[in-house]
Amino acid sequence: MPASKDEVAAFLAAEFPQSLCVVESVGARGATVSHRVGPAELRPGGTVSGPVLMGVADVALYVALLGEIGIVPLAVTTDLTIHFLRKPAADRRIIGVCKLIKVGRLLATGEVLLYSEGLEEPVAHVVGSYAIPQQPQLQPQA
């Protein structure tokens, strides 16, 4: 059963309070998250560090998946490939826009475009997969 934006946001707040990502939207096999960049997340040259970008992409994938299949806490990243396209702005939020490509019983694959808020061109392109744990089958009552 799909999860709403509020359900996913509440789950992340409870289970991942260290995450600085904000759930902006969930639905239609996708999600949008944002992340306000702080001084500790910058690297020399005045740009956002790669690990921050990867983290935002991973959260966007997770949020999109939970929006599609419901709150399944043990869904985990199995693959994440990132292509850095251009220098992110140090003074703008990072916006992650995810679209799920395929959601199967045990594996989901999606892509994320990362943007510096307000700019049209993406700063990174990410493709990732999540393993979905098998759900116990309900046994008919005798």
mmCIF file of N, CA and C in Angstrom:
data_model
loop_
_atom_site.group_PDB
_atom_site.id
_atom_site.type_symbol
_atom_site.label_atom_id
_atom_site.label_comp_id
_atom_site.label_asym_id
_atom_site.label_seq_id
_atom_site.Cartn_x
_atom_site.Cartn_y
_atom_site.Cartn_z
ATOM 1 N N MET A 1 0.838 -1.168 0.000
ATOM 2 C CA MET A 1 0.000 0.000 0.000
ATOM 3 C C MET A 1 0.895 1.247 0.000
ATOM 4 N N PRO A 2 0.688 2.159 -0.926
ATOM 5 C CA PRO A 2 1.526 3.361 -1.004
ATOM 6 C C PRO A 2 1.476 4.185 0.285
ATOM 7 N N ALA A 3 2.523 4.962 0.513
ATOM 8 C CA ALA A 3 2.581 5.852 1.668
ATOM 9 C C ALA A 3 2.486 7.297 1.191
ATOM 10 N N SER A 4 1.848 8.131 1.988
ATOM 11 C CA SER A 4 1.702 9.545 1.651
ATOM 12 C C SER A 4 2.968 10.316 1.998
ATOM 13 N N LYS A 5 3.034 11.538 1.532
ATOM 14 C CA LYS A 5 4.154 12.425 1.863
ATOM 15 C C LYS A 5 4.286 12.561 3.372
ATOM 16 N N ASP A 6 3.175 12.779 4.062
ATOM 17 C CA ASP A 6 3.223 12.955 5.517
ATOM 18 C C ASP A 6 3.690 11.687 6.222
ATOM 19 N N GLU A 7 3.242 10.522 5.756
ATOM 20 C CA GLU A 7 3.663 9.252 6.370
ATOM 21 C C GLU A 7 5.164 9.023 6.179
ATOM 22 N N VAL A 8 5.656 9.286 4.973
ATOM 23 C CA VAL A 8 7.084 9.102 4.699
ATOM 24 C C VAL A 8 7.905 10.097 5.514
ATOM 25 N N ALA A 9 7.479 11.353 5.561
ATOM 26 C CA ALA A 9 8.210 12.377 6.325
ATOM 27 C C ALA A 9 8.247 12.024 7.808
ATOM 28 N N ALA A 10 7.142 11.539 8.361
ATOM 29 C CA ALA A 10 7.104 11.159 9.776
ATOM 30 C C ALA A 10 8.021 9.969 10.038
ATOM 31 N N PHE A 11 8.036 9.000 9.131
ATOM 32 C CA PHE A 11 8.919 7.846 9.273
ATOM 33 C C PHE A 11 10.383 8.282 9.265
ATOM 34 N N LEU A 12 10.761 9.131 8.308
ATOM 35 C CA LEU A 12 12.152 9.601 8.240
ATOM 36 C C LEU A 12 12.532 10.389 9.488
ATOM 37 N N ALA A 13 11.635 11.231 9.977
ATOM 38 C CA ALA A 13 11.925 12.026 11.178
ATOM 39 C C ALA A 13 12.153 11.122 12.388
ATOM 40 N N ALA A 14 11.388 10.033 12.471
ATOM 41 C CA ALA A 14 11.515 9.119 13.614
ATOM 42 C C ALA A 14 12.736 8.216 13.501
ATOM 43 N N GLU A 15 12.993 7.699 12.301
ATOM 44 C CA GLU A 15 14.038 6.688 12.115
ATOM 45 C C GLU A 15 15.383 7.249 11.670
ATOM 46 N N PHE A 16 15.374 8.417 11.047
ATOM 47 C CA PHE A 16 16.604 9.036 10.547
ATOM 48 C C PHE A 16 16.652 10.509 10.955
ATOM 49 N N PRO A 17 16.619 10.787 12.273
ATOM 50 C CA PRO A 17 16.589 12.191 12.702
ATOM 51 C C PRO A 17 17.835 12.966 12.278
ATOM 52 N N GLN A 18 18.918 12.255 11.955
ATOM 53 C CA GLN A 18 20.151 12.918 11.528
ATOM 54 C C GLN A 18 20.065 13.443 10.090
ATOM 55 N N SER A 19 19.078 12.982 9.335
ATOM 56 C CA SER A 19 18.953 13.411 7.937
ATOM 57 C C SER A 19 18.481 14.852 7.873
ATOM 58 N N LEU A 20 19.120 15.617 7.008
ATOM 59 C CA LEU A 20 18.743 17.014 6.819
ATOM 60 C C LEU A 20 17.839 17.201 5.607
ATOM 61 N N CYS A 21 17.438 16.095 4.974
ATOM 62 C CA CYS A 21 16.578 16.184 3.795
ATOM 63 C C CYS A 21 15.134 16.435 4.208
ATOM 64 N N VAL A 22 14.459 17.228 3.399
ATOM 65 C CA VAL A 22 13.050 17.536 3.590
ATOM 66 C C VAL A 22 12.274 16.901 2.442
ATOM 67 N N VAL A 23 11.210 16.190 2.760
ATOM 68 C CA VAL A 23 10.358 15.583 1.737
ATOM 69 C C VAL A 23 9.461 16.679 1.180
ATOM 70 N N GLU A 24 9.621 16.970 -0.101
ATOM 71 C CA GLU A 24 8.828 18.015 -0.753
ATOM 72 C C GLU A 24 7.573 17.450 -1.404
ATOM 73 N N SER A 25 7.713 16.280 -2.047
ATOM 74 C CA SER A 25 6.556 15.645 -2.682
ATOM 75 C C SER A 25 6.817 14.155 -2.833
ATOM 76 N N VAL A 26 5.720 13.397 -2.873
ATOM 77 C CA VAL A 26 5.774 11.949 -3.049
ATOM 78 C C VAL A 26 4.572 11.556 -3.898
ATOM 79 N N GLY A 27 4.788 10.660 -4.857
ATOM 80 C CA GLY A 27 3.668 10.149 -5.644
ATOM 81 C C GLY A 27 4.022 10.022 -7.101
ATOM 82 N N ALA A 28 3.127 9.373 -7.831
ATOM 83 C CA ALA A 28 3.300 9.162 -9.273
ATOM 84 C C ALA A 28 4.648 8.504 -9.575
ATOM 85 N N ARG A 29 5.004 7.488 -8.740
ATOM 86 C CA ARG A 29 6.246 6.738 -8.908
ATOM 87 C C ARG A 29 7.479 7.635 -8.821
ATOM 88 N N GLY A 30 7.396 8.646 -7.968
ATOM 89 C CA GLY A 30 8.531 9.539 -7.824
ATOM 90 C C GLY A 30 8.485 10.307 -6.520
ATOM 91 N N ALA A 31 9.480 11.153 -6.335
ATOM 92 C CA ALA A 31 9.562 11.989 -5.137
ATOM 93 C C ALA A 31 10.528 13.135 -5.394
ATOM 94 N N THR A 32 10.343 14.193 -4.622
ATOM 95 C CA THR A 32 11.272 15.321 -4.626
ATOM 96 C C THR A 32 11.652 15.601 -3.182
ATOM 97 N N VAL A 33 12.963 15.740 -2.952
ATOM 98 C CA VAL A 33 13.473 16.087 -1.625
ATOM 99 C C VAL A 33 14.396 17.289 -1.769
ATOM 100 N N SER A 34 14.611 17.992 -0.659
ATOM 101 C CA SER A 34 15.542 19.117 -0.680
ATOM 102 C C SER A 34 16.485 19.000 0.510
ATOM 103 N N HIS A 35 17.624 19.660 0.378
ATOM 104 C CA HIS A 35 18.642 19.633 1.430
ATOM 105 C C HIS A 35 19.314 20.996 1.481
ATOM 106 N N ARG A 36 19.182 21.665 2.635
ATOM 107 C CA ARG A 36 19.845 22.960 2.823
ATOM 108 C C ARG A 36 21.320 22.698 3.112
ATOM 109 N N VAL A 37 22.189 23.297 2.348
ATOM 110 C CA VAL A 37 23.631 23.065 2.457
ATOM 111 C C VAL A 37 24.212 23.954 3.545
ATOM 112 N N GLY A 38 24.994 23.324 4.421
ATOM 113 C CA GLY A 38 25.663 24.063 5.483
ATOM 114 C C GLY A 38 27.155 24.173 5.209
ATOM 115 N N PRO A 39 27.859 25.017 5.961
ATOM 116 C CA PRO A 39 29.284 25.230 5.747
ATOM 117 C C PRO A 39 30.117 23.952 5.873
ATOM 118 N N ALA A 40 29.715 23.035 6.724
ATOM 119 C CA ALA A 40 30.474 21.788 6.908
ATOM 120 C C ALA A 40 30.341 20.843 5.716
ATOM 121 N N GLU A 41 29.438 21.146 4.792
ATOM 122 C CA GLU A 41 29.199 20.272 3.642
ATOM 123 C C GLU A 41 29.843 20.795 2.356
ATOM 124 N N LEU A 42 30.645 21.819 2.505
ATOM 125 C CA LEU A 42 31.323 22.391 1.336
ATOM 126 C C LEU A 42 32.733 21.843 1.242
ATOM 127 N N ARG A 43 33.232 21.823 0.032
ATOM 128 C CA ARG A 43 34.611 21.407 -0.179
ATOM 129 C C ARG A 43 35.378 22.596 -0.747
ATOM 130 N N PRO A 44 36.707 22.498 -0.791
ATOM 131 C CA PRO A 44 37.491 23.608 -1.343
ATOM 132 C C PRO A 44 36.986 23.980 -2.739
ATOM 133 N N GLY A 45 36.956 25.256 -3.009
ATOM 134 C CA GLY A 45 36.456 25.746 -4.281
ATOM 135 C C GLY A 45 35.025 26.234 -4.175
ATOM 136 N N GLY A 46 34.455 26.157 -2.967
ATOM 137 C CA GLY A 46 33.112 26.691 -2.761
ATOM 138 C C GLY A 46 32.019 25.887 -3.431
ATOM 139 N N THR A 47 32.092 24.581 -3.341
ATOM 140 C CA THR A 47 31.062 23.739 -3.937
ATOM 141 C C THR A 47 30.610 22.690 -2.928
ATOM 142 N N VAL A 48 29.503 22.068 -3.207
ATOM 143 C CA VAL A 48 28.933 21.046 -2.325
ATOM 144 C C VAL A 48 29.709 19.749 -2.512
ATOM 145 N N SER A 49 29.998 19.077 -1.404
ATOM 146 C CA SER A 49 30.784 17.837 -1.475
ATOM 147 C C SER A 49 29.992 16.711 -2.141
ATOM 148 N N GLY A 50 30.723 15.804 -2.753
ATOM 149 C CA GLY A 50 30.124 14.651 -3.416
ATOM 150 C C GLY A 50 29.301 13.781 -2.485
ATOM 151 N N PRO A 51 29.790 13.476 -1.271
ATOM 152 C CA PRO A 51 28.984 12.657 -0.367
ATOM 153 C C PRO A 51 27.620 13.277 -0.040
ATOM 154 N N VAL A 52 27.536 14.594 0.037
ATOM 155 C CA VAL A 52 26.249 15.240 0.286
ATOM 156 C C VAL A 52 25.314 14.979 -0.888
ATOM 157 N N LEU A 53 25.826 15.141 -2.102
ATOM 158 C CA LEU A 53 25.002 14.895 -3.286
ATOM 159 C C LEU A 53 24.532 13.445 -3.339
ATOM 160 N N MET A 54 25.431 12.509 -3.044
ATOM 161 C CA MET A 54 25.048 11.094 -3.047
ATOM 162 C C MET A 54 23.997 10.816 -1.985
ATOM 163 N N GLY A 55 24.143 11.438 -0.821
ATOM 164 C CA GLY A 55 23.173 11.249 0.248
ATOM 165 C C GLY A 55 21.789 11.749 -0.131
ATOM 166 N N VAL A 56 21.723 12.910 -0.759
ATOM 167 C CA VAL A 56 20.433 13.458 -1.183
ATOM 168 C C VAL A 56 19.791 12.530 -2.214
ATOM 169 N N ALA A 57 20.585 12.032 -3.147
ATOM 170 C CA ALA A 57 20.053 11.117 -4.167
ATOM 171 C C ALA A 57 19.529 9.833 -3.528
ATOM 172 N N ASP A 58 20.266 9.299 -2.567
ATOM 173 C CA ASP A 58 19.851 8.068 -1.895
ATOM 174 C C ASP A 58 18.535 8.283 -1.146
ATOM 175 N N VAL A 59 18.406 9.395 -0.456
ATOM 176 C CA VAL A 59 17.156 9.694 0.252
ATOM 177 C C VAL A 59 16.010 9.849 -0.744
ATOM 178 N N ALA A 60 16.244 10.522 -1.864
ATOM 179 C CA ALA A 60 15.186 10.692 -2.870
ATOM 180 C C ALA A 60 14.697 9.335 -3.383
ATOM 181 N N LEU A 61 15.630 8.425 -3.640
ATOM 182 C CA LEU A 61 15.245 7.079 -4.081
ATOM 183 C C LEU A 61 14.426 6.370 -3.009
ATOM 184 N N TYR A 62 14.874 6.422 -1.768
ATOM 185 C CA TYR A 62 14.192 5.765 -0.659
ATOM 186 C C TYR A 62 12.784 6.330 -0.477
ATOM 187 N N VAL A 63 12.663 7.649 -0.519
ATOM 188 C CA VAL A 63 11.365 8.300 -0.361
ATOM 189 C C VAL A 63 10.422 7.892 -1.497
ATOM 190 N N ALA A 64 10.905 7.894 -2.724
ATOM 191 C CA ALA A 64 10.063 7.488 -3.854
ATOM 192 C C ALA A 64 9.606 6.044 -3.696
ATOM 193 N N LEU A 65 10.527 5.172 -3.275
ATOM 194 C CA LEU A 65 10.177 3.765 -3.096
ATOM 195 C C LEU A 65 9.134 3.600 -1.995
ATOM 196 N N LEU A 66 9.335 4.238 -0.841
ATOM 197 C CA LEU A 66 8.364 4.132 0.243
ATOM 198 C C LEU A 66 7.009 4.698 -0.176
ATOM 199 N N GLY A 67 7.025 5.738 -0.968
ATOM 200 C CA GLY A 67 5.773 6.282 -1.483
ATOM 201 C C GLY A 67 5.044 5.293 -2.374
ATOM 202 N N GLU A 68 5.792 4.454 -3.043
ATOM 203 C CA GLU A 68 5.203 3.476 -3.968
ATOM 204 C C GLU A 68 4.761 2.195 -3.274
ATOM 205 N N ILE A 69 5.601 1.658 -2.369
ATOM 206 C CA ILE A 69 5.300 0.344 -1.776
ATOM 207 C C ILE A 69 4.863 0.424 -0.314
ATOM 208 N N GLY A 70 4.900 1.600 0.277
ATOM 209 C CA GLY A 70 4.553 1.747 1.682
ATOM 210 C C GLY A 70 5.810 1.748 2.539
ATOM 211 N N ILE A 71 5.619 1.904 3.825
ATOM 212 C CA ILE A 71 6.741 1.993 4.759
ATOM 213 C C ILE A 71 7.319 0.594 4.965
ATOM 214 N N VAL A 72 8.438 0.357 4.310
ATOM 215 C CA VAL A 72 9.174 -0.914 4.417
ATOM 216 C C VAL A 72 10.575 -0.538 4.900
ATOM 217 N N PRO A 73 10.776 -0.506 6.224
ATOM 218 C CA PRO A 73 12.022 0.019 6.774
ATOM 219 C C PRO A 73 13.285 -0.695 6.296
ATOM 220 N N LEU A 74 13.198 -1.975 5.995
ATOM 221 C CA LEU A 74 14.411 -2.725 5.668
ATOM 222 C C LEU A 74 14.748 -2.729 4.185
ATOM 223 N N ALA A 75 14.077 -1.919 3.373
ATOM 224 C CA ALA A 75 14.515 -1.739 1.990
ATOM 225 C C ALA A 75 15.871 -1.025 2.046
ATOM 226 N N VAL A 76 16.853 -1.541 1.305
ATOM 227 C CA VAL A 76 18.211 -0.990 1.393
ATOM 228 C C VAL A 76 18.809 -0.757 0.007
ATOM 229 N N THR A 77 19.706 0.201 -0.054
ATOM 230 C CA THR A 77 20.408 0.515 -1.288
ATOM 231 C C THR A 77 21.291 -0.659 -1.695
ATOM 232 N N THR A 78 21.205 -1.046 -2.969
ATOM 233 C CA THR A 78 22.092 -2.095 -3.473
ATOM 234 C C THR A 78 23.080 -1.543 -4.485
ATOM 235 N N ASP A 79 22.776 -0.386 -5.050
ATOM 236 C CA ASP A 79 23.643 0.190 -6.077
ATOM 237 C C ASP A 79 23.345 1.675 -6.184
ATOM 238 N N LEU A 80 24.389 2.478 -6.374
ATOM 239 C CA LEU A 80 24.210 3.910 -6.575
ATOM 240 C C LEU A 80 25.354 4.395 -7.463
ATOM 241 N N THR A 81 25.001 4.876 -8.634
ATOM 242 C CA THR A 81 25.995 5.396 -9.578
ATOM 243 C C THR A 81 25.690 6.862 -9.827
ATOM 244 N N ILE A 82 26.692 7.703 -9.639
ATOM 245 C CA ILE A 82 26.475 9.136 -9.796
ATOM 246 C C ILE A 82 27.408 9.691 -10.864
ATOM 247 N N HIS A 83 26.861 10.598 -11.651
ATOM 248 C CA HIS A 83 27.640 11.336 -12.652
ATOM 249 C C HIS A 83 27.541 12.807 -12.271
ATOM 250 N N PHE A 84 28.679 13.380 -11.879
ATOM 251 C CA PHE A 84 28.734 14.795 -11.531
ATOM 252 C C PHE A 84 28.795 15.582 -12.837
ATOM 253 N N LEU A 85 27.862 16.491 -13.039
ATOM 254 C CA LEU A 85 27.736 17.193 -14.315
ATOM 255 C C LEU A 85 28.274 18.614 -14.295
ATOM 256 N N ARG A 86 28.069 19.302 -13.186
ATOM 257 C CA ARG A 86 28.541 20.685 -13.064
ATOM 258 C C ARG A 86 28.625 21.051 -11.589
ATOM 259 N N LYS A 87 29.283 22.139 -11.307
ATOM 260 C CA LYS A 87 29.530 22.574 -9.926
ATOM 261 C C LYS A 87 28.229 23.066 -9.278
ATOM 262 N N PRO A 88 27.836 22.424 -8.149
ATOM 263 C CA PRO A 88 26.651 22.908 -7.429
ATOM 264 C C PRO A 88 26.951 24.236 -6.731
ATOM 265 N N ALA A 89 25.956 25.077 -6.631
ATOM 266 C CA ALA A 89 26.103 26.358 -5.939
ATOM 267 C C ALA A 89 26.166 26.117 -4.433
ATOM 268 N N ALA A 90 27.110 26.756 -3.774
ATOM 269 C CA ALA A 90 27.310 26.569 -2.334
ATOM 270 C C ALA A 90 26.229 27.255 -1.512
ATOM 271 N N ASP A 91 25.518 28.207 -2.098
ATOM 272 C CA ASP A 91 24.549 28.997 -1.341
ATOM 273 C C ASP A 91 23.094 28.681 -1.692
ATOM 274 N N ARG A 92 22.860 27.529 -2.315
ATOM 275 C CA ARG A 92 21.495 27.126 -2.685
ATOM 276 C C ARG A 92 21.218 25.713 -2.189
ATOM 277 N N ARG A 93 19.953 25.449 -1.892
ATOM 278 C CA ARG A 93 19.584 24.086 -1.508
ATOM 279 C C ARG A 93 19.819 23.135 -2.678
ATOM 280 N N ILE A 94 20.079 21.882 -2.348
ATOM 281 C CA ILE A 94 20.145 20.825 -3.356
ATOM 282 C C ILE A 94 18.749 20.212 -3.438
ATOM 283 N N ILE A 95 18.239 20.080 -4.647
ATOM 284 C CA ILE A 95 16.923 19.496 -4.891
ATOM 285 C C ILE A 95 17.133 18.176 -5.629
ATOM 286 N N GLY A 96 16.576 17.099 -5.095
ATOM 287 C CA GLY A 96 16.656 15.784 -5.723
ATOM 288 C C GLY A 96 15.292 15.375 -6.245
ATOM 289 N N VAL A 97 15.219 15.122 -7.551
ATOM 290 C CA VAL A 97 13.969 14.735 -8.195
ATOM 291 C C VAL A 97 14.131 13.308 -8.693
ATOM 292 N N CYS A 98 13.377 12.387 -8.094
ATOM 293 C CA CYS A 98 13.501 10.960 -8.407
ATOM 294 C C CYS A 98 12.300 10.471 -9.192
ATOM 295 N N LYS A 99 12.568 9.609 -10.155
ATOM 296 C CA LYS A 99 11.538 8.863 -10.874
ATOM 297 C C LYS A 99 11.923 7.398 -10.805
ATOM 298 N N LEU A 100 11.001 6.563 -10.366
ATOM 299 C CA LEU A 100 11.259 5.128 -10.346
ATOM 300 C C LEU A 100 11.099 4.580 -11.750
ATOM 301 N N ILE A 101 12.063 3.793 -12.175
ATOM 302 C CA ILE A 101 12.055 3.212 -13.518
ATOM 303 C C ILE A 101 11.331 1.876 -13.513
ATOM 304 N N LYS A 102 11.609 1.069 -12.480
ATOM 305 C CA LYS A 102 10.984 -0.247 -12.359
ATOM 306 C C LYS A 102 10.899 -0.612 -10.890
ATOM 307 N N VAL A 103 9.747 -1.123 -10.499
ATOM 308 C CA VAL A 103 9.561 -1.629 -9.145
ATOM 309 C C VAL A 103 9.075 -3.064 -9.258
ATOM 310 N N GLY A 104 9.961 -3.983 -8.886
ATOM 311 C CA GLY A 104 9.604 -5.394 -8.893
ATOM 312 C C GLY A 104 9.296 -5.877 -7.491
ATOM 313 N N ARG A 105 9.184 -7.190 -7.322
ATOM 314 C CA ARG A 105 8.915 -7.757 -5.997
ATOM 315 C C ARG A 105 10.096 -7.597 -5.059
ATOM 316 N N LEU A 106 11.321 -7.739 -5.602
ATOM 317 C CA LEU A 106 12.512 -7.752 -4.755
ATOM 318 C C LEU A 106 13.509 -6.644 -5.047
ATOM 319 N N LEU A 107 13.337 -5.925 -6.154
ATOM 320 C CA LEU A 107 14.300 -4.896 -6.533
ATOM 321 C C LEU A 107 13.578 -3.734 -7.206
ATOM 322 N N ALA A 108 13.999 -2.532 -6.858
ATOM 323 C CA ALA A 108 13.471 -1.326 -7.500
ATOM 324 C C ALA A 108 14.641 -0.513 -8.026
ATOM 325 N N THR A 109 14.448 0.096 -9.188
ATOM 326 C CA THR A 109 15.479 0.921 -9.811
ATOM 327 C C THR A 109 14.884 2.281 -10.140
ATOM 328 N N GLY A 110 15.672 3.319 -9.875
ATOM 329 C CA GLY A 110 15.203 4.664 -10.174
ATOM 330 C C GLY A 110 16.344 5.569 -10.576
ATOM 331 N N GLU A 111 15.975 6.736 -11.054
ATOM 332 C CA GLU A 111 16.988 7.737 -11.387
ATOM 333 C C GLU A 111 16.641 9.039 -10.694
ATOM 334 N N VAL A 112 17.694 9.785 -10.373
ATOM 335 C CA VAL A 112 17.539 11.058 -9.660
ATOM 336 C C VAL A 112 18.334 12.119 -10.407
ATOM 337 N N LEU A 113 17.697 13.243 -10.629
ATOM 338 C CA LEU A 113 18.405 14.420 -11.110
ATOM 339 C C LEU A 113 18.552 15.357 -9.919
ATOM 340 N N LEU A 114 19.772 15.819 -9.687
ATOM 341 C CA LEU A 114 20.062 16.752 -8.602
ATOM 342 C C LEU A 114 20.282 18.144 -9.173
ATOM 343 N N TYR A 115 19.683 19.128 -8.519
ATOM 344 C CA TYR A 115 19.766 20.516 -8.973
ATOM 345 C C TYR A 115 20.218 21.416 -7.834
ATOM 346 N N SER A 116 20.871 22.518 -8.175
ATOM 347 C CA SER A 116 21.010 23.633 -7.251
ATOM 348 C C SER A 116 19.713 24.418 -7.393
ATOM 349 N N GLU A 117 19.050 24.665 -6.277
ATOM 350 C CA GLU A 117 17.733 25.292 -6.299
ATOM 351 C C GLU A 117 17.708 26.537 -7.179
ATOM 352 N N GLY A 118 16.704 26.589 -8.061
ATOM 353 C CA GLY A 118 16.507 27.743 -8.924
ATOM 354 C C GLY A 118 17.242 27.683 -10.242
ATOM 355 N N LEU A 119 18.125 26.700 -10.416
ATOM 356 C CA LEU A 119 18.867 26.585 -11.666
ATOM 357 C C LEU A 119 18.268 25.458 -12.510
ATOM 358 N N GLU A 120 18.229 25.655 -13.823
ATOM 359 C CA GLU A 120 17.570 24.691 -14.714
ATOM 360 C C GLU A 120 18.397 23.454 -15.006
ATOM 361 N N GLU A 121 19.686 23.588 -15.082
ATOM 362 C CA GLU A 121 20.544 22.464 -15.458
ATOM 363 C C GLU A 121 20.897 21.617 -14.242
ATOM 364 N N PRO A 122 20.799 20.289 -14.353
ATOM 365 C CA PRO A 122 21.149 19.442 -13.207
ATOM 366 C C PRO A 122 22.647 19.484 -12.907
ATOM 367 N N VAL A 123 22.966 19.308 -11.631
ATOM 368 C CA VAL A 123 24.372 19.252 -11.215
ATOM 369 C C VAL A 123 24.876 17.811 -11.189
ATOM 370 N N ALA A 124 23.953 16.835 -11.126
ATOM 371 C CA ALA A 124 24.347 15.422 -11.124
ATOM 372 C C ALA A 124 23.181 14.564 -11.591
ATOM 373 N N HIS A 125 23.544 13.407 -12.140
ATOM 374 C CA HIS A 125 22.567 12.391 -12.554
ATOM 375 C C HIS A 125 22.926 11.109 -11.826
ATOM 376 N N VAL A 126 21.921 10.491 -11.197
ATOM 377 C CA VAL A 126 22.150 9.309 -10.371
ATOM 378 C C VAL A 126 21.194 8.202 -10.790
ATOM 379 N N VAL A 127 21.707 6.981 -10.830
ATOM 380 C CA VAL A 127 20.868 5.802 -11.014
ATOM 381 C C VAL A 127 21.153 4.887 -9.838
ATOM 382 N N GLY A 128 20.100 4.372 -9.229
ATOM 383 C CA GLY A 128 20.287 3.509 -8.072
ATOM 384 C C GLY A 128 19.242 2.427 -7.989
ATOM 385 N N SER A 129 19.551 1.408 -7.184
ATOM 386 C CA SER A 129 18.639 0.292 -6.958
ATOM 387 C C SER A 129 18.477 0.058 -5.467
ATOM 388 N N TYR A 130 17.310 -0.414 -5.102
ATOM 389 C CA TYR A 130 16.996 -0.779 -3.724
ATOM 390 C C TYR A 130 16.506 -2.212 -3.689
ATOM 391 N N ALA A 131 17.016 -2.980 -2.724
ATOM 392 C CA ALA A 131 16.494 -4.323 -2.467
ATOM 393 C C ALA A 131 15.269 -4.170 -1.575
ATOM 394 N N ILE A 132 14.224 -4.884 -1.940
ATOM 395 C CA ILE A 132 12.975 -4.867 -1.177
ATOM 396 C C ILE A 132 12.877 -6.196 -0.439
ATOM 397 N N PRO A 133 12.780 -6.164 0.886
ATOM 398 C CA PRO A 133 12.711 -7.436 1.618
ATOM 399 C C PRO A 133 11.398 -8.149 1.313
ATOM 400 N N GLN A 134 11.477 -9.475 1.319
ATOM 401 C CA GLN A 134 10.256 -10.266 1.095
ATOM 402 C C GLN A 134 9.304 -10.032 2.256
ATOM 403 N N GLN A 135 8.074 -9.809 1.916
ATOM 404 C CA GLN A 135 7.040 -9.625 2.930
ATOM 405 C C GLN A 135 6.450 -10.990 3.287
ATOM 406 N N PRO A 136 6.213 -11.246 4.560
ATOM 407 C CA PRO A 136 5.628 -12.534 4.939
ATOM 408 C C PRO A 136 4.260 -12.710 4.293
ATOM 409 N N GLN A 137 4.004 -13.901 3.844
ATOM 410 C CA GLN A 137 2.716 -14.220 3.228
ATOM 411 C C GLN A 137 1.705 -14.500 4.330
ATOM 412 N N LEU A 138 0.537 -13.943 4.170
ATOM 413 C CA LEU A 138 -0.527 -14.214 5.138
ATOM 414 C C LEU A 138 -1.063 -15.617 4.894
ATOM 415 N N GLN A 139 -1.180 -16.364 5.954
ATOM 416 C CA GLN A 139 -1.707 -17.726 5.868
ATOM 417 C C GLN A 139 -3.218 -17.670 6.081
ATOM 418 N N PRO A 140 -3.967 -18.388 5.257
ATOM 419 C CA PRO A 140 -5.424 -18.395 5.466
ATOM 420 C C PRO A 140 -5.776 -19.027 6.806
ATOM 421 N N GLN A 141 -6.782 -18.480 7.439
ATOM 422 C CA GLN A 141 -7.241 -19.013 8.719
ATOM 423 C C GLN A 141 -7.990 -20.311 8.488
ATOM 424 N N ALA A 142 -7.735 -21.298 9.332
ATOM 425 C CA ALA A 142 -8.400 -22.598 9.176
ATOM 426 C C ALA A 142 -9.736 -22.608 9.873
#
